[in-house]
CSV table of C-alpha atoms in Angstrom, one decimal:
chain,number,residue,atom,x,y,z
A,20,MET,CA,120.4,217.2,192.3
A,21,PRO,CA,119.2,215.1,195.4
A,22,GLU,CA,116.9,213.3,193.0
A,23,ALA,CA,119.8,211.9,191.0
A,24,TYR,CA,121.3,210.4,194.1
A,25,LYS,CA,118.1,208.3,194.6
A,26,GLU,CA,118.2,206.8,191.1
A,27,PRO,CA,118.8,203.1,191.1
A,28,LYS,CA,122.2,202.4,189.5
A,29,THR,CA,123.6,199.0,188.8
A,30,PHE,CA,126.9,199.7,190.5
A,31,LYS,CA,125.1,200.6,193.7
A,32,GLY,CA,123.6,197.1,193.8
A,33,PHE,CA,126.9,195.5,192.9
A,34,GLU,CA,128.7,197.4,195.7
A,35,ALA,CA,126.2,196.4,198.3
A,36,TRP,CA,126.3,192.8,197.2
A,37,TRP,CA,130.2,192.7,197.0
A,38,HIS,CA,130.5,194.3,200.4
A,39,SER,CA,128.1,191.8,201.9
A,40,VAL,CA,130.1,188.9,200.3
A,41,GLN,CA,133.4,190.3,201.7
A,42,MET,CA,132.0,190.8,205.2
A,43,THR,CA,130.4,187.4,205.3
A,44,ALA,CA,133.7,185.8,204.2
A,45,LYS,CA,135.6,187.8,206.7
A,46,MET,CA,133.3,186.8,209.5
A,47,HIS,CA,133.4,183.1,208.7
A,48,LEU,CA,137.2,183.1,208.3
A,49,THR,CA,137.7,185.0,211.6
A,50,ILE,CA,135.5,182.6,213.5
A,51,ILE,CA,137.3,179.6,211.9
A,52,PHE,CA,140.7,181.1,212.7
A,53,ILE,CA,139.7,181.8,216.4
A,54,ILE,CA,138.3,178.3,216.9
A,55,PHE,CA,141.2,176.6,215.1
A,56,PHE,CA,143.8,178.3,217.2
A,57,SER,CA,141.8,177.9,220.4
A,58,GLN,CA,141.7,174.1,219.7
A,59,LEU,CA,145.5,174.1,218.9
A,60,LEU,CA,146.3,176.0,222.1
A,61,LEU,CA,144.0,173.8,224.2
A,62,THR,CA,145.6,170.7,222.7
A,63,LEU,CA,149.1,171.9,223.4
A,64,LEU,CA,148.2,172.8,227.0
A,65,LEU,CA,146.7,169.4,227.6
A,66,LEU,CA,149.7,167.7,226.0
A,67,TYR,CA,152.1,169.7,228.1
A,68,PHE,CA,150.3,169.2,231.4
A,69,MET,CA,149.5,165.6,230.9
A,70,HIS,CA,152.9,164.6,229.5
A,71,GLU,CA,155.3,167.0,231.0
A,72,GLU,CA,158.0,164.3,231.4
A,73,ILE,CA,158.1,163.8,227.6
A,74,PHE,CA,158.7,167.5,227.0
A,75,SER,CA,161.5,167.5,229.5
A,76,LEU,CA,163.0,164.4,227.9
A,77,LEU,CA,162.8,166.1,224.5
A,78,ILE,CA,164.7,169.1,225.7
A,79,GLU,CA,167.3,166.9,227.4
A,80,LEU,CA,167.7,164.8,224.2
A,81,LEU,CA,167.9,167.9,222.0
A,82,PHE,CA,170.7,169.4,224.1
A,83,SER,CA,172.6,166.1,224.4
A,84,PHE,CA,172.6,165.8,220.6
A,85,GLN,CA,171.0,162.3,220.7
A,86,PHE,CA,168.9,162.9,217.6
A,87,SER,CA,167.9,159.3,217.0
A,88,LEU,CA,166.2,159.2,220.5
A,89,PHE,CA,164.9,162.7,220.0
A,90,LEU,CA,163.0,161.6,216.8
A,91,LYS,CA,161.5,158.6,218.7
A,92,ALA,CA,160.3,160.9,221.5
A,93,LEU,CA,158.9,163.4,219.0
A,94,LYS,CA,157.0,160.6,217.2
A,95,LEU,CA,155.5,159.5,220.6
A,96,LEU,CA,154.6,163.1,221.4
A,97,PHE,CA,153.0,163.5,217.9
A,98,GLY,CA,150.8,160.5,218.5
A,99,ARG,CA,149.6,162.0,221.8
A,100,PHE,CA,149.1,165.3,220.1
A,101,VAL,CA,146.8,163.8,217.5
A,102,MET,CA,144.8,162.1,220.2
A,103,TYR,CA,144.3,165.3,222.2
A,104,TYR,CA,143.6,167.2,219.0
A,105,LEU,CA,140.7,164.9,218.2
A,106,LEU,CA,139.5,165.1,221.8
A,107,THR,CA,139.2,168.9,221.5
A,108,THR,CA,137.2,168.8,218.3
A,109,PRO,CA,133.9,169.6,220.2
A,110,LEU,CA,135.2,173.2,220.3
A,111,TRP,CA,133.8,173.4,216.7
A,112,LEU,CA,130.3,173.3,218.2
A,113,LEU,CA,131.0,177.0,219.1
A,114,TYR,CA,130.8,177.9,215.4
A,115,PRO,CA,127.0,177.9,215.1
A,116,VAL,CA,126.7,179.4,218.6
A,117,MET,CA,128.9,182.3,217.5
A,118,LEU,CA,126.9,182.7,214.2
A,119,VAL,CA,123.6,182.9,216.2
A,120,LYS,CA,125.2,185.5,218.6
A,121,PHE,CA,126.3,187.7,215.7
A,122,LYS,CA,122.9,187.4,214.1
A,123,LEU,CA,121.2,188.5,217.3
A,124,LYS,CA,123.7,191.4,217.6
A,125,ALA,CA,122.9,192.4,214.0
A,126,LYS,CA,119.1,192.5,214.8
A,127,SER,CA,119.7,194.7,217.8
A,128,ILE,CA,121.8,197.0,215.8
A,129,MET,CA,119.3,197.3,212.9
A,130,ARG,CA,116.4,198.0,215.3
A,131,ASP,CA,115.2,201.6,214.8
A,132,GLU,CA,115.5,203.5,218.0
A,133,PHE,CA,115.8,207.0,216.6
A,134,LEU,CA,114.4,208.6,213.5
A,135,ARG,CA,115.8,212.0,212.5
A,136,GLY,CA,116.9,212.6,216.1
A,137,SER,CA,113.5,211.6,217.7
A,138,LYS,CA,113.4,208.6,219.9
A,139,LEU,CA,111.0,206.0,218.7
A,140,ILE,CA,108.7,204.3,221.3
A,141,SER,CA,106.6,201.2,221.2
A,142,GLU,CA,102.8,201.2,220.8
A,143,ASP,CA,102.3,200.3,224.5
A,144,GLU,CA,104.5,203.2,225.6
A,145,LEU,CA,102.6,205.6,223.3
A,146,LYS,CA,99.2,204.4,224.7
A,147,LYS,CA,100.5,204.9,228.2
A,148,LEU,CA,101.7,208.4,227.5
A,149,VAL,CA,98.4,209.4,225.7
A,150,MET,CA,96.3,208.0,228.6
A,151,ASN,CA,98.4,210.0,231.1
A,152,ASP,CA,97.8,213.2,229.1
A,153,VAL,CA,94.1,212.4,228.8
A,154,LYS,CA,93.9,211.9,232.6
A,155,LYS,CA,95.7,215.2,233.2
A,156,GLU,CA,93.3,217.0,230.9
A,157,PHE,CA,90.2,215.6,232.7
A,158,LYS,CA,91.6,216.6,236.1
A,159,ASN,CA,92.1,220.1,234.8
A,160,LEU,CA,88.5,220.3,233.5
A,161,LYS,CA,87.0,219.4,237.0
């Protein structure tokens, strides 16, 4: 029965491909979502701290029911919003940085460190251990 499990089936290849497509899309969409909302938040914070008087004027106009002036103030604020939004576009340079970081993380995860419960060691470590054993054996012979 274990032999049947190792048979190559078409659906196994399809499932692996489909899962890869889904995870890739999810990763890219999540990164885009994070960067977009970071840019939006940074833009709003810049707008608020640089033009706090316009925000207070908007609130005052809204509660005094002067909607014609409110729309003019909102139009002014929107123009500034677009300017700050364009100034924060360099945040998108984080996109390839995040991709590289995830790629490096994937390489470290895929590295074999254990095989069937045994810890794998590098060639240099193996040579060092063998040489230590050989030295101990020669000391015991003398």
